[in-house]
mmCIF file of C-alpha atoms in Angstrom:
data_model
loop_
_atom_site.group_PDB
_atom_site.id
_atom_site.type_symbol
_atom_site.label_atom_id
_atom_site.label_comp_id
_atom_site.label_asym_id
_atom_site.label_seq_id
_atom_site.Cartn_x
_atom_site.Cartn_y
_atom_site.Cartn_z
ATOM 1 C CA MET A 351 -95.552 -151.507 98.710
ATOM 2 C CA LEU A 352 -95.063 -152.063 94.843
ATOM 3 C CA TYR A 353 -94.851 -155.924 95.161
ATOM 4 C CA ASN A 354 -98.361 -156.119 96.406
ATOM 5 C CA LEU A 355 -99.518 -153.973 93.630
ATOM 6 C CA ILE A 356 -97.891 -156.018 91.036
ATOM 7 C CA ILE A 357 -99.327 -159.042 92.680
ATOM 8 C CA TYR A 358 -102.911 -157.826 92.334
ATOM 9 C CA LEU A 359 -102.265 -156.874 88.914
ATOM 10 C CA TYR A 360 -100.981 -160.251 88.119
ATOM 11 C CA LEU A 361 -104.155 -161.658 89.946
ATOM 12 C CA LEU A 362 -106.416 -159.660 87.680
ATOM 13 C CA GLY A 363 -104.453 -160.555 84.591
ATOM 14 C CA VAL A 364 -104.600 -164.526 85.393
ATOM 15 C CA ALA A 365 -108.471 -164.238 85.859
ATOM 16 C CA VAL A 366 -108.775 -162.728 82.543
ATOM 17 C CA TYR A 367 -106.328 -165.044 80.715
ATOM 18 C CA SER A 368 -107.893 -168.289 82.442
ATOM 19 C CA LEU A 369 -111.071 -167.371 80.047
ATOM 20 C CA PHE A 370 -108.779 -168.128 76.945
ATOM 21 C CA ASN A 371 -105.986 -170.651 78.016
ATOM 22 C CA GLU A 372 -106.651 -173.909 79.589
ATOM 23 C CA LYS A 373 -103.430 -174.386 81.523
ATOM 24 C CA VAL A 374 -104.121 -170.780 83.294
ATOM 25 C CA ARG A 375 -107.810 -171.950 83.830
ATOM 26 C CA LYS A 376 -106.560 -174.783 85.962
ATOM 27 C CA MET A 377 -104.120 -172.723 87.816
ATOM 28 C CA TRP A 378 -106.808 -170.136 88.715
ATOM 29 C CA ARG A 379 -109.377 -172.705 89.664
ATOM 30 C CA GLY A 380 -106.947 -174.667 91.674
ATOM 31 C CA GLU A 381 -105.578 -171.702 93.611
ATOM 32 C CA ARG A 382 -109.228 -170.669 94.353
ATOM 33 C CA ALA A 383 -110.030 -174.118 95.576
ATOM 34 C CA ALA A 384 -107.055 -174.767 97.781
ATOM 35 C CA PHE A 385 -108.734 -173.214 100.819
ATOM 36 C CA GLY A 386 -111.473 -175.715 100.479
ATOM 37 C CA VAL A 387 -109.001 -178.605 100.302
ATOM 38 C CA LEU A 388 -107.202 -177.345 103.259
ATOM 39 C CA ARG A 389 -110.143 -177.001 105.381
ATOM 40 C CA GLU A 390 -111.423 -180.489 104.491
ATOM 41 C CA LYS A 391 -107.902 -182.141 104.776
ATOM 42 C CA VAL A 392 -105.869 -180.421 107.474
ATOM 43 C CA ASP A 393 -105.574 -182.242 110.713
ATOM 44 C CA PRO A 394 -105.682 -179.449 113.512
ATOM 45 C CA THR A 395 -103.735 -181.616 115.863
ATOM 46 C CA ALA A 396 -100.868 -182.659 113.476
ATOM 47 C CA ARG A 397 -97.396 -181.170 113.025
ATOM 48 C CA TYR A 398 -96.987 -180.235 109.380
ATOM 49 C CA ALA A 399 -93.856 -179.795 107.219
ATOM 50 C CA TRP A 400 -94.603 -177.515 104.275
ATOM 51 C CA PHE A 401 -92.761 -178.112 101.087
ATOM 52 C CA HIS A 402 -93.298 -175.548 98.085
ATOM 53 C CA ALA A 403 -92.354 -176.364 94.644
ATOM 54 C CA ALA A 404 -92.997 -174.027 91.599
ATOM 55 C CA SER A 405 -93.335 -176.987 89.042
ATOM 56 C CA LEU A 406 -92.575 -180.537 88.302
ATOM 57 C CA GLY A 407 -88.738 -179.961 88.140
ATOM 58 C CA GLU A 408 -88.744 -178.373 91.678
ATOM 59 C CA PHE A 409 -90.856 -180.983 92.872
ATOM 60 C CA GLU A 410 -88.337 -183.575 91.691
ATOM 61 C CA GLN A 411 -85.526 -181.875 93.605
ATOM 62 C CA GLY A 412 -87.844 -181.745 96.747
ATOM 63 C CA ARG A 413 -88.879 -185.324 96.530
ATOM 64 C CA PRO A 414 -85.905 -186.790 98.263
ATOM 65 C CA LEU A 415 -86.187 -184.558 101.078
ATOM 66 C CA MET A 416 -89.957 -185.214 101.618
ATOM 67 C CA GLU A 417 -89.313 -189.232 101.516
ATOM 68 C CA GLN A 418 -86.264 -189.063 103.927
ATOM 69 C CA LEU A 419 -87.973 -186.677 106.235
ATOM 70 C CA ARG A 420 -91.085 -188.983 106.412
ATOM 71 C CA ARG A 421 -88.765 -191.919 107.158
ATOM 72 C CA ASP A 422 -86.726 -189.994 109.792
ATOM 73 C CA HIS A 423 -89.513 -187.899 111.316
ATOM 74 C CA PRO A 424 -92.614 -189.629 111.109
ATOM 75 C CA GLU A 425 -93.965 -187.137 113.788
ATOM 76 C CA TYR A 426 -94.661 -184.664 110.818
ATOM 77 C CA LYS A 427 -97.160 -184.741 108.072
ATOM 78 C CA ILE A 428 -96.180 -183.239 104.813
ATOM 79 C CA LEU A 429 -98.018 -180.465 102.722
ATOM 80 C CA LEU A 430 -96.836 -180.210 99.360
ATOM 81 C CA THR A 431 -97.956 -177.270 97.364
ATOM 82 C CA PHE A 432 -97.438 -176.285 93.553
ATOM 83 C CA PHE A 433 -97.648 -173.041 91.605
ATOM 84 C CA SER A 434 -97.957 -174.456 88.170
ATOM 85 C CA PRO A 435 -100.509 -176.871 86.698
ATOM 86 C CA SER A 436 -97.559 -178.612 85.157
ATOM 87 C CA GLY A 437 -96.503 -179.959 88.642
ATOM 88 C CA TYR A 438 -99.874 -180.113 90.288
ATOM 89 C CA GLU A 439 -101.692 -182.093 87.611
ATOM 90 C CA VAL A 440 -98.989 -184.680 87.506
ATOM 91 C CA ARG A 441 -98.307 -185.042 91.175
ATOM 92 C CA LYS A 442 -101.635 -184.346 92.707
ATOM 93 C CA ASP A 443 -101.927 -187.949 93.656
ATOM 94 C CA TYR A 444 -98.240 -188.340 95.207
ATOM 95 C CA GLU A 445 -98.371 -190.709 98.253
ATOM 96 C CA GLY A 446 -95.516 -188.976 99.786
ATOM 97 C CA ALA A 447 -97.331 -186.088 100.927
ATOM 98 C CA ASP A 448 -100.599 -185.946 103.203
ATOM 99 C CA ILE A 449 -101.965 -182.935 101.501
ATOM 100 C CA VAL A 450 -101.214 -181.745 97.889
ATOM 101 C CA CYS A 451 -102.794 -178.484 96.527
ATOM 102 C CA TYR A 452 -102.053 -175.324 94.944
ATOM 103 C CA LEU A 453 -100.588 -172.449 96.568
ATOM 104 C CA PRO A 454 -102.876 -169.506 96.685
ATOM 105 C CA LEU A 455 -101.193 -166.273 95.190
ATOM 106 C CA ASP A 456 -98.990 -164.346 97.552
ATOM 107 C CA THR A 457 -101.508 -161.701 98.636
ATOM 108 C CA ILE A 458 -101.354 -160.571 102.276
ATOM 109 C CA THR A 459 -105.024 -161.822 102.943
ATOM 110 C CA ASN A 460 -104.176 -165.189 101.289
ATOM 111 C CA ALA A 461 -100.916 -165.572 102.935
ATOM 112 C CA ARG A 462 -102.538 -164.868 106.561
ATOM 113 C CA ARG A 463 -105.436 -167.321 105.760
ATOM 114 C CA PHE A 464 -103.203 -170.204 104.307
ATOM 115 C CA LEU A 465 -100.748 -170.022 107.303
ATOM 116 C CA ARG A 466 -103.494 -170.006 109.977
ATOM 117 C CA LEU A 467 -105.003 -173.232 108.576
ATOM 118 C CA ILE A 468 -101.667 -174.992 108.122
ATOM 119 C CA ARG A 469 -99.557 -173.656 111.028
ATOM 120 C CA PRO A 470 -96.587 -175.196 109.606
ATOM 121 C CA GLU A 471 -93.643 -175.998 111.963
ATOM 122 C CA VAL A 472 -91.115 -175.836 109.312
ATOM 123 C CA ALA A 473 -91.052 -175.045 105.526
ATOM 124 C CA PHE A 474 -88.963 -175.813 102.640
ATOM 125 C CA PHE A 475 -88.948 -173.689 99.421
ATOM 126 C CA ILE A 476 -87.270 -175.308 96.465
ATOM 127 C CA LYS A 477 -84.886 -173.679 94.344
ATOM 128 C CA TYR A 478 -86.422 -170.400 93.014
ATOM 129 C CA GLU A 479 -89.319 -169.741 95.183
ATOM 130 C CA PHE A 480 -89.296 -166.157 96.948
ATOM 131 C CA TRP A 481 -93.029 -165.335 97.865
ATOM 132 C CA TYR A 482 -92.677 -162.064 99.865
ATOM 133 C CA ASN A 483 -95.820 -162.038 101.981
ATOM 134 C CA TYR A 484 -95.674 -165.867 102.938
ATOM 135 C CA LEU A 485 -92.017 -165.664 103.763
ATOM 136 C CA HIS A 486 -92.547 -162.437 105.956
ATOM 137 C CA ILE A 487 -95.240 -163.934 108.003
ATOM 138 C CA LEU A 488 -93.337 -167.073 108.436
ATOM 139 C CA LYS A 489 -90.593 -165.178 109.784
ATOM 140 C CA HIS A 490 -92.836 -163.151 112.092
ATOM 141 C CA ARG A 491 -94.323 -166.573 113.442
ATOM 142 C CA ARG A 492 -90.586 -167.698 113.818
ATOM 143 C CA VAL A 493 -91.045 -170.762 111.687
ATOM 144 C CA PRO A 494 -87.797 -171.972 110.346
ATOM 145 C CA VAL A 495 -87.768 -171.586 106.377
ATOM 146 C CA TYR A 496 -85.054 -173.264 104.164
ATOM 147 C CA SER A 497 -84.260 -172.360 100.668
ATOM 148 C CA VAL A 498 -83.107 -175.703 99.248
ATOM 149 C CA SER A 499 -81.240 -176.489 96.003
ATOM 150 C CA SER A 500 -81.154 -172.591 95.180
ATOM 151 C CA ILE A 501 -78.883 -171.201 92.861
ATOM 152 C CA PHE A 502 -78.055 -167.361 92.484
ATOM 153 C CA ARG A 503 -76.817 -165.399 89.355
ATOM 154 C CA PRO A 504 -75.498 -161.747 89.189
ATOM 155 C CA ASP A 505 -78.358 -160.856 86.897
ATOM 156 C CA GLN A 506 -81.111 -161.574 89.411
ATOM 157 C CA VAL A 507 -83.134 -158.748 90.736
ATOM 158 C CA PHE A 508 -81.842 -159.374 94.328
ATOM 159 C CA PHE A 509 -78.458 -157.805 93.201
ATOM 160 C CA LYS A 510 -79.559 -154.952 91.198
ATOM 161 C CA TRP A 511 -79.970 -151.374 92.790
ATOM 162 C CA TYR A 512 -83.745 -151.383 91.934
ATOM 163 C CA GLY A 513 -84.481 -154.841 93.670
ATOM 164 C CA ARG A 514 -83.069 -153.873 97.088
ATOM 165 C CA GLN A 515 -86.463 -153.369 98.602
ATOM 166 C CA TYR A 516 -87.601 -156.789 97.202
ATOM 167 C CA GLY A 517 -84.478 -158.315 98.126
ATOM 168 C CA ARG A 518 -85.375 -158.049 101.918
ATOM 169 C CA VAL A 519 -87.420 -161.199 101.217
ATOM 170 C CA LEU A 520 -84.164 -163.147 101.354
ATOM 171 C CA ASN A 521 -83.728 -162.220 105.123
ATOM 172 C CA CYS A 522 -86.774 -164.173 105.803
ATOM 173 C CA PHE A 523 -84.812 -167.666 105.187
ATOM 174 C CA THR A 524 -83.307 -169.372 108.245
ATOM 175 C CA HIS A 525 -80.861 -170.914 106.025
ATOM 176 C CA PHE A 526 -79.835 -171.245 102.265
ATOM 177 C CA PHE A 527 -78.669 -174.671 101.070
ATOM 178 C CA VAL A 528 -77.378 -173.537 97.789
ATOM 179 C CA GLN A 529 -75.708 -175.445 94.773
ATOM 180 C CA ASN A 530 -72.483 -173.716 94.319
ATOM 181 C CA GLU A 531 -69.648 -171.225 95.564
ATOM 182 C CA VAL A 532 -71.009 -168.373 93.305
ATOM 183 C CA SER A 533 -74.407 -168.507 94.916
ATOM 184 C CA ARG A 534 -72.631 -168.264 98.326
ATOM 185 C CA GLU A 535 -70.581 -165.266 97.449
ATOM 186 C CA LEU A 536 -73.263 -163.266 95.864
ATOM 187 C CA LEU A 537 -75.473 -163.681 99.082
ATOM 188 C CA ALA A 538 -72.428 -162.723 101.102
ATOM 189 C CA LYS A 539 -72.279 -159.384 99.195
ATOM 190 C CA ILE A 540 -75.628 -158.300 100.334
ATOM 191 C CA GLY A 541 -75.117 -159.527 103.916
ATOM 192 C CA ILE A 542 -76.583 -163.012 103.895
ATOM 193 C CA THR A 543 -73.979 -165.438 105.668
ATOM 194 C CA CYS A 544 -76.421 -168.235 106.715
ATOM 195 C CA VAL A 545 -75.505 -170.174 103.827
ATOM 196 C CA THR A 546 -74.126 -173.797 103.001
ATOM 197 C CA ILE A 547 -73.188 -175.284 99.882
ATOM 198 C CA THR A 548 -74.584 -178.731 99.854
ATOM 199 C CA GLY A 549 -75.170 -179.190 95.973
ATOM 200 C CA ASP A 550 -78.484 -180.225 94.167
ATOM 201 C CA THR A 551 -80.834 -182.643 95.693
ATOM 202 C CA ARG A 552 -81.710 -183.828 91.956
ATOM 203 C CA PHE A 553 -78.591 -185.931 92.039
ATOM 204 C CA ASP A 554 -80.018 -187.828 94.912
ATOM 205 C CA ARG A 555 -83.318 -188.142 93.156
ATOM 206 C CA VAL A 556 -81.787 -189.536 89.924
ATOM 207 C CA LEU A 557 -80.015 -192.110 91.800
ATOM 208 C CA GLN A 558 -83.441 -193.002 93.399
ATOM 209 C CA ILE A 559 -84.824 -193.142 90.048
ATOM 210 C CA LYS A 560 -82.058 -195.456 88.617
ATOM 211 C CA GLU A 561 -82.497 -197.934 91.692
ATOM 212 C CA GLN A 562 -86.367 -198.047 90.668
ATOM 213 C CA ALA A 563 -85.934 -198.131 86.914
ATOM 214 C CA LYS A 564 -88.441 -200.055 85.054
ATOM 215 C CA GLN A 565 -87.935 -203.189 82.848
ATOM 216 C CA LEU A 566 -89.294 -201.981 79.453
ATOM 217 C CA THR A 567 -89.996 -205.049 77.416
ATOM 218 C CA VAL A 568 -90.706 -203.237 74.300
ATOM 219 C CA VAL A 569 -87.469 -201.280 74.367
ATOM 220 C CA GLU A 570 -85.375 -204.458 75.321
ATOM 221 C CA GLN A 571 -86.932 -206.305 72.448
ATOM 222 C CA PHE A 572 -86.393 -203.322 69.993
ATOM 223 C CA ALA A 573 -82.647 -202.916 71.135
ATOM 224 C CA GLY A 574 -81.780 -206.565 71.262
ATOM 225 C CA ASP A 575 -78.154 -207.126 71.106
ATOM 226 C CA ALA A 576 -77.383 -204.161 68.942
ATOM 227 C CA PRO A 577 -74.005 -202.737 69.941
ATOM 228 C CA LYS A 578 -75.016 -199.078 68.857
ATOM 229 C CA VAL A 579 -78.131 -197.536 70.438
ATOM 230 C CA PHE A 580 -78.732 -193.873 70.419
ATOM 231 C CA VAL A 581 -81.430 -192.391 72.868
ATOM 232 C CA ALA A 582 -82.878 -188.906 72.175
ATOM 233 C CA GLY A 583 -84.692 -187.617 75.267
ATOM 234 C CA SER A 584 -87.116 -184.611 75.264
ATOM 235 C CA SER A 585 -86.198 -183.704 71.710
ATOM 236 C CA TRP A 586 -87.550 -180.888 69.749
ATOM 237 C CA PRO A 587 -87.742 -180.495 65.708
ATOM 238 C CA PRO A 588 -84.354 -178.625 65.464
ATOM 239 C CA ASP A 589 -82.827 -181.358 67.683
ATOM 240 C CA GLU A 590 -84.164 -184.108 65.444
ATOM 241 C CA ASP A 591 -83.187 -182.281 62.117
ATOM 242 C CA ILE A 592 -79.636 -182.850 63.342
ATOM 243 C CA PHE A 593 -79.558 -186.388 64.637
ATOM 244 C CA ILE A 594 -81.836 -187.844 62.113
ATOM 245 C CA LYS A 595 -79.839 -186.610 59.209
ATOM 246 C CA TYR A 596 -76.853 -188.248 60.610
ATOM 247 C CA PHE A 597 -78.447 -191.744 61.397
ATOM 248 C CA CYS A 598 -80.070 -191.611 57.844
ATOM 249 C CA GLU A 599 -76.469 -192.001 56.703
ATOM 250 C CA HIS A 600 -75.535 -194.576 59.500
ATOM 251 C CA PRO A 601 -78.337 -197.030 59.512
ATOM 252 C CA GLU A 602 -76.195 -199.528 61.641
ATOM 253 C CA TRP A 603 -77.335 -197.549 64.748
ATOM 254 C CA LYS A 604 -80.724 -198.066 66.269
ATOM 255 C CA LEU A 605 -82.446 -194.961 67.248
ATOM 256 C CA ILE A 606 -84.850 -194.381 70.134
ATOM 257 C CA ILE A 607 -86.611 -190.954 70.207
ATOM 258 C CA ALA A 608 -88.551 -189.663 73.048
ATOM 259 C CA PRO A 609 -89.786 -186.395 71.884
ATOM 260 C CA HIS A 610 -90.651 -183.518 74.594
ATOM 261 C CA VAL A 611 -94.074 -182.893 72.793
ATOM 262 C CA ILE A 612 -96.057 -185.999 72.195
ATOM 263 C CA GLY A 613 -98.921 -184.967 69.771
ATOM 264 C CA GLU A 614 -99.892 -186.650 66.643
ATOM 265 C CA ASP A 615 -98.598 -183.851 64.483
ATOM 266 C CA HIS A 616 -95.264 -183.879 65.995
ATOM 267 C CA LEU A 617 -94.947 -187.911 65.841
ATOM 268 C CA GLN A 618 -95.931 -188.009 62.297
ATOM 269 C CA GLN A 619 -93.398 -185.341 61.404
ATOM 270 C CA ILE A 620 -90.715 -187.424 62.951
ATOM 271 C CA GLU A 621 -92.038 -190.349 60.886
ATOM 272 C CA ARG A 622 -91.718 -188.373 57.783
ATOM 273 C CA LYS A 623 -88.073 -187.562 58.486
ATOM 274 C CA LEU A 624 -87.242 -191.182 58.883
ATOM 275 C CA GLU A 625 -88.858 -192.275 55.681
ATOM 276 C CA GLY A 626 -87.438 -195.579 54.495
ATOM 277 C CA TRP A 627 -86.636 -196.790 58.063
ATOM 278 C CA ASN A 628 -88.160 -199.533 60.010
ATOM 279 C CA VAL A 629 -90.204 -197.369 62.381
ATOM 280 C CA GLN A 630 -92.330 -198.380 65.198
ATOM 281 C CA ARG A 631 -94.214 -196.508 68.357
ATOM 282 C CA TYR A 632 -93.888 -197.648 71.773
ATOM 283 C CA THR A 633 -97.496 -198.168 72.389
ATOM 284 C CA ALA A 634 -97.891 -199.825 69.186
ATOM 285 C CA PRO A 635 -95.239 -202.459 68.769
ATOM 286 C CA PRO A 636 -95.554 -204.568 65.443
ATOM 287 C CA SER A 637 -96.476 -207.513 67.525
ATOM 288 C CA ALA A 638 -99.242 -205.927 69.468
ATOM 289 C CA SER A 639 -101.950 -205.776 66.826
ATOM 290 C CA GLU A 640 -102.827 -205.746 63.210
ATOM 291 C CA GLY A 641 -102.456 -201.946 62.738
ATOM 292 C CA ALA A 642 -99.652 -201.263 65.324
ATOM 293 C CA THR A 643 -97.361 -199.499 62.979
ATOM 294 C CA SER A 644 -96.316 -195.938 62.305
ATOM 295 C CA VAL A 645 -97.726 -193.961 59.224
ATOM 296 C CA LEU A 646 -94.717 -195.573 57.270
ATOM 297 C CA GLN A 647 -95.973 -199.003 57.967
ATOM 298 C CA GLN A 648 -99.416 -200.554 57.717
ATOM 299 C CA GLY A 649 -98.814 -204.083 59.048
ATOM 300 C CA ASN A 650 -96.067 -206.130 60.477
ATOM 301 C CA GLU A 651 -93.428 -206.066 57.908
ATOM 302 C CA ALA A 652 -90.933 -203.435 57.279
ATOM 303 C CA PRO A 653 -90.962 -201.283 54.290
ATOM 304 C CA SER A 654 -89.332 -202.630 51.068
ATOM 305 C CA GLY A 655 -85.729 -201.727 51.088
ATOM 306 C CA ALA A 656 -85.945 -200.331 54.808
ATOM 307 C CA VAL A 657 -82.661 -199.457 56.560
ATOM 308 C CA GLY A 658 -82.185 -198.945 60.169
ATOM 309 C CA GLY A 659 -84.575 -199.175 62.981
ATOM 310 C CA ALA A 660 -86.406 -196.483 64.994
ATOM 311 C CA LEU A 661 -88.466 -196.564 68.005
ATOM 312 C CA ILE A 662 -90.646 -193.616 69.001
ATOM 313 C CA ILE A 663 -91.690 -193.253 72.527
ATOM 314 C CA ASP A 664 -95.083 -191.766 72.360
ATOM 315 C CA CYS A 665 -96.117 -191.822 75.969
ATOM 316 C CA PHE A 666 -94.642 -190.307 79.065
ATOM 317 C CA GLY A 667 -92.996 -191.385 82.178
ATOM 318 C CA LEU A 668 -90.376 -193.677 80.741
ATOM 319 C CA LEU A 669 -87.523 -191.506 79.497
ATOM 320 C CA SER A 670 -85.387 -191.906 82.829
ATOM 321 C CA SER A 671 -85.528 -195.806 82.522
ATOM 322 C CA ILE A 672 -85.041 -195.750 78.601
ATOM 323 C CA TYR A 673 -81.639 -194.011 78.969
ATOM 324 C CA ARG A 674 -80.197 -197.308 80.467
ATOM 325 C CA TYR A 675 -80.402 -198.822 76.936
ATOM 326 C CA ALA A 676 -78.345 -196.348 75.122
ATOM 327 C CA THR A 677 -74.827 -196.341 73.999
ATOM 328 C CA VAL A 678 -74.963 -192.565 73.747
ATOM 329 C CA CYS A 679 -77.463 -190.129 74.949
ATOM 330 C CA TYR A 680 -78.840 -186.933 73.623
ATOM 331 C CA VAL A 681 -80.801 -184.401 75.523
ATOM 332 C CA GLY A 682 -82.927 -181.746 73.724
ATOM 333 C CA GLY A 683 -83.971 -178.334 74.003
ATOM 334 C CA GLY A 684 -80.656 -176.888 73.373
ATOM 335 C CA PHE A 685 -81.637 -175.148 69.946
ATOM 336 C CA GLY A 686 -84.454 -173.189 71.578
ATOM 337 C CA VAL A 687 -86.282 -173.535 74.865
ATOM 338 C CA SER A 688 -82.952 -174.549 76.705
ATOM 339 C CA ILE A 689 -81.851 -177.994 77.334
ATOM 340 C CA HIS A 690 -83.742 -180.510 79.674
ATOM 341 C CA ASN A 691 -82.508 -182.894 82.417
ATOM 342 C CA THR A 692 -79.019 -184.145 81.403
ATOM 343 C CA VAL A 693 -78.551 -185.748 84.798
ATOM 344 C CA GLU A 694 -81.163 -188.481 84.422
ATOM 345 C CA ALA A 695 -79.072 -189.538 81.385
ATOM 346 C CA ALA A 696 -75.674 -189.070 82.713
ATOM 347 C CA VAL A 697 -76.495 -191.291 85.883
ATOM 348 C CA TRP A 698 -76.426 -194.500 83.722
ATOM 349 C CA GLY A 699 -72.815 -193.683 82.676
ATOM 350 C CA ARG A 700 -73.438 -192.722 79.217
ATOM 351 C CA PRO A 701 -72.086 -189.746 77.297
ATOM 352 C CA VAL A 702 -74.511 -186.910 76.978
ATOM 353 C CA ILE A 703 -74.874 -184.583 74.049
ATOM 354 C CA PHE A 704 -76.592 -181.283 73.849
ATOM 355 C CA GLY A 705 -77.289 -178.072 72.196
ATOM 356 C CA PRO A 706 -75.765 -174.713 72.943
ATOM 357 C CA GLU A 707 -78.658 -173.219 75.249
ATOM 358 C CA ASN A 708 -77.201 -174.454 78.408
ATOM 359 C CA GLU A 709 -75.313 -171.730 79.894
ATOM 360 C CA LYS A 710 -77.653 -171.301 82.889
ATOM 361 C CA PHE A 711 -77.437 -175.026 83.802
ATOM 362 C CA GLN A 712 -74.614 -175.822 86.140
ATOM 363 C CA GLU A 713 -74.862 -179.463 85.783
ATOM 364 C CA ALA A 714 -74.475 -179.121 81.940
ATOM 365 C CA GLN A 715 -71.311 -176.833 82.530
ATOM 366 C CA GLU A 716 -69.744 -179.340 84.934
ATOM 367 C CA LEU A 717 -70.582 -182.295 82.712
ATOM 368 C CA LYS A 718 -68.812 -180.321 79.806
ATOM 369 C CA GLN A 719 -65.720 -179.771 82.209
ATOM 370 C CA CYS A 720 -65.428 -183.356 83.183
ATOM 371 C CA GLY A 721 -65.853 -184.828 79.549
ATOM 372 C CA GLY A 722 -69.141 -186.483 80.211
ATOM 373 C CA GLY A 723 -71.229 -183.882 78.375
ATOM 374 C CA LEU A 724 -70.526 -182.683 74.909
ATOM 375 C CA GLU A 725 -71.975 -179.435 73.481
ATOM 376 C CA ILE A 726 -72.810 -179.096 69.847
ATOM 377 C CA SER A 727 -73.807 -176.115 67.725
ATOM 378 C CA GLY A 728 -74.857 -178.042 64.715
ATOM 379 C CA TYR A 729 -74.636 -180.866 62.489
ATOM 380 C CA ASP A 730 -70.852 -181.023 61.866
ATOM 381 C CA ASP A 731 -70.229 -180.980 65.745
ATOM 382 C CA PHE A 732 -72.674 -183.814 66.073
ATOM 383 C CA ALA A 733 -71.216 -185.805 63.208
ATOM 384 C CA ARG A 734 -67.674 -185.341 64.600
ATOM 385 C CA ILE A 735 -68.448 -186.646 67.969
ATOM 386 C CA MET A 736 -70.533 -189.533 66.856
ATOM 387 C CA ASP A 737 -67.741 -190.622 64.348
ATOM 388 C CA ARG A 738 -65.325 -190.510 67.143
ATOM 389 C CA PHE A 739 -67.421 -192.571 69.562
ATOM 390 C CA ALA A 740 -68.021 -195.174 66.582
ATOM 391 C CA ALA A 741 -64.489 -195.364 65.837
ATOM 392 C CA ASP A 742 -62.896 -195.207 69.401
ATOM 393 C CA ALA A 743 -64.380 -197.512 72.011
ATOM 394 C CA THR A 744 -61.991 -196.121 74.645
ATOM 395 C CA ALA A 745 -63.213 -192.516 74.090
ATOM 396 C CA LEU A 746 -66.779 -193.640 74.363
ATOM 397 C CA GLN A 747 -66.060 -195.483 77.585
ATOM 398 C CA GLN A 748 -64.093 -192.677 79.143
ATOM 399 C CA ALA A 749 -66.756 -190.220 78.293
ATOM 400 C CA GLY A 750 -69.535 -192.450 79.847
ATOM 401 C CA LYS A 751 -67.391 -193.229 83.072
ATOM 402 C CA ALA A 752 -67.008 -189.327 83.549
ATOM 403 C CA ALA A 753 -70.820 -188.696 83.369
ATOM 404 C CA GLY A 754 -71.578 -191.357 85.591
ATOM 405 C CA ASP A 755 -68.625 -190.533 88.182
ATOM 406 C CA TYR A 756 -69.913 -186.998 87.989
ATOM 407 C CA VAL A 757 -73.439 -187.721 89.346
ATOM 408 C CA MET A 758 -72.178 -190.064 91.945
ATOM 409 C CA GLY A 759 -69.794 -187.574 93.272
ATOM 410 C CA LYS A 760 -72.628 -184.860 93.585
ATOM 411 C CA ALA A 761 -74.938 -187.116 95.647
ATOM 412 C CA GLY A 762 -75.710 -186.459 99.318
ATOM 413 C CA ALA A 763 -77.427 -183.166 99.481
ATOM 414 C CA THR A 764 -80.608 -184.540 101.039
ATOM 415 C CA THR A 765 -78.756 -185.990 104.100
ATOM 416 C CA LYS A 766 -76.725 -182.813 104.758
ATOM 417 C CA ILE A 767 -79.794 -180.647 104.436
ATOM 418 C CA LEU A 768 -82.073 -182.694 107.085
ATOM 419 C CA ALA A 769 -78.903 -182.874 109.388
ATOM 420 C CA ALA A 770 -78.623 -178.950 109.547
ATOM 421 C CA ALA A 771 -82.392 -178.319 109.615
ATOM 422 C CA GLN A 772 -84.163 -177.459 112.878
ATOM 423 C CA LEU A 773 -86.592 -180.448 113.128
#
């Protein structure tokens, strides 16, 4: 069929592109090495539950399920597979799974070989994963397969006339645990009724993260007793242009910036925009060493006439804990690539501001509806919102409470899914 032709053409394209791109090369090598990993690590006497996540975001959605399944059903070993290097390279040592590897590309030969090695008793595909050959073989083998935290939109191929043949892949699932009513209705229109609205397991995950949040001494010392702290997470240059302009006029705020891209060029670009500020980097606070400063400061003293205070987070893995120190949060990406994770900010009961590229994100839409999320289209919107929060403590408190209540009200998908699954 056409799908298999496309897969082989894609395989050829990846092989060629891997010669020029490091990320693709890692994926190419990882997929080819997967069978060796499985032959070495698979216990032929064990019972396996297979979880597949495309990348890091889907892993975070699947993580609560894996961890609760391990607690409630220790008779299963867990296999975790990734498609993208951005997931595998970060979580290849994840202790919650017994085996972690890439998923070989979805050719018929690969799918048969993979499933013969693993012999999973149950499989969970997170959100958007619909691999035709793997799923058809799983169905043929009568293995229960669940689509978890999935969300469907009318523009997806399954609901187009030209996608009917590929759309048969949806019939391979035992059950869909979807995020919303729109998804349920779309599936019903094409005859799929094994659907339950459970919401998104990501809400359970952010609550776990909140409970396990790190105490960050550098951030605590920077924030001190300041009544106004603005935390910008996963920011890009267009985001930074907006909020830095505002805070250059309002130096009474302390500013914490955790950029999405942590590279020296980007970090220095941010520092130049903050010229005249007392700026420090997380990994080089002023007290750490003689030269532990930004390019704006050489030594432990702030520049003459410096105003405001800014802390740049120049490492990964801290953002979800940093939001706790905010008075107001900002989530970047909304002026280009699309917004990043708003829920990990909202869980702390803080208002969340973001740009206009958010229409495909249900949680952003719902945060706007409840008043916990605020969309901006440019500087004027941002200034208006910040001025209102600075002048009206009640409005600030209400928006933060709405954000926190929204997250709490969405929790519980993990328990519902595992209670309904055939384990």
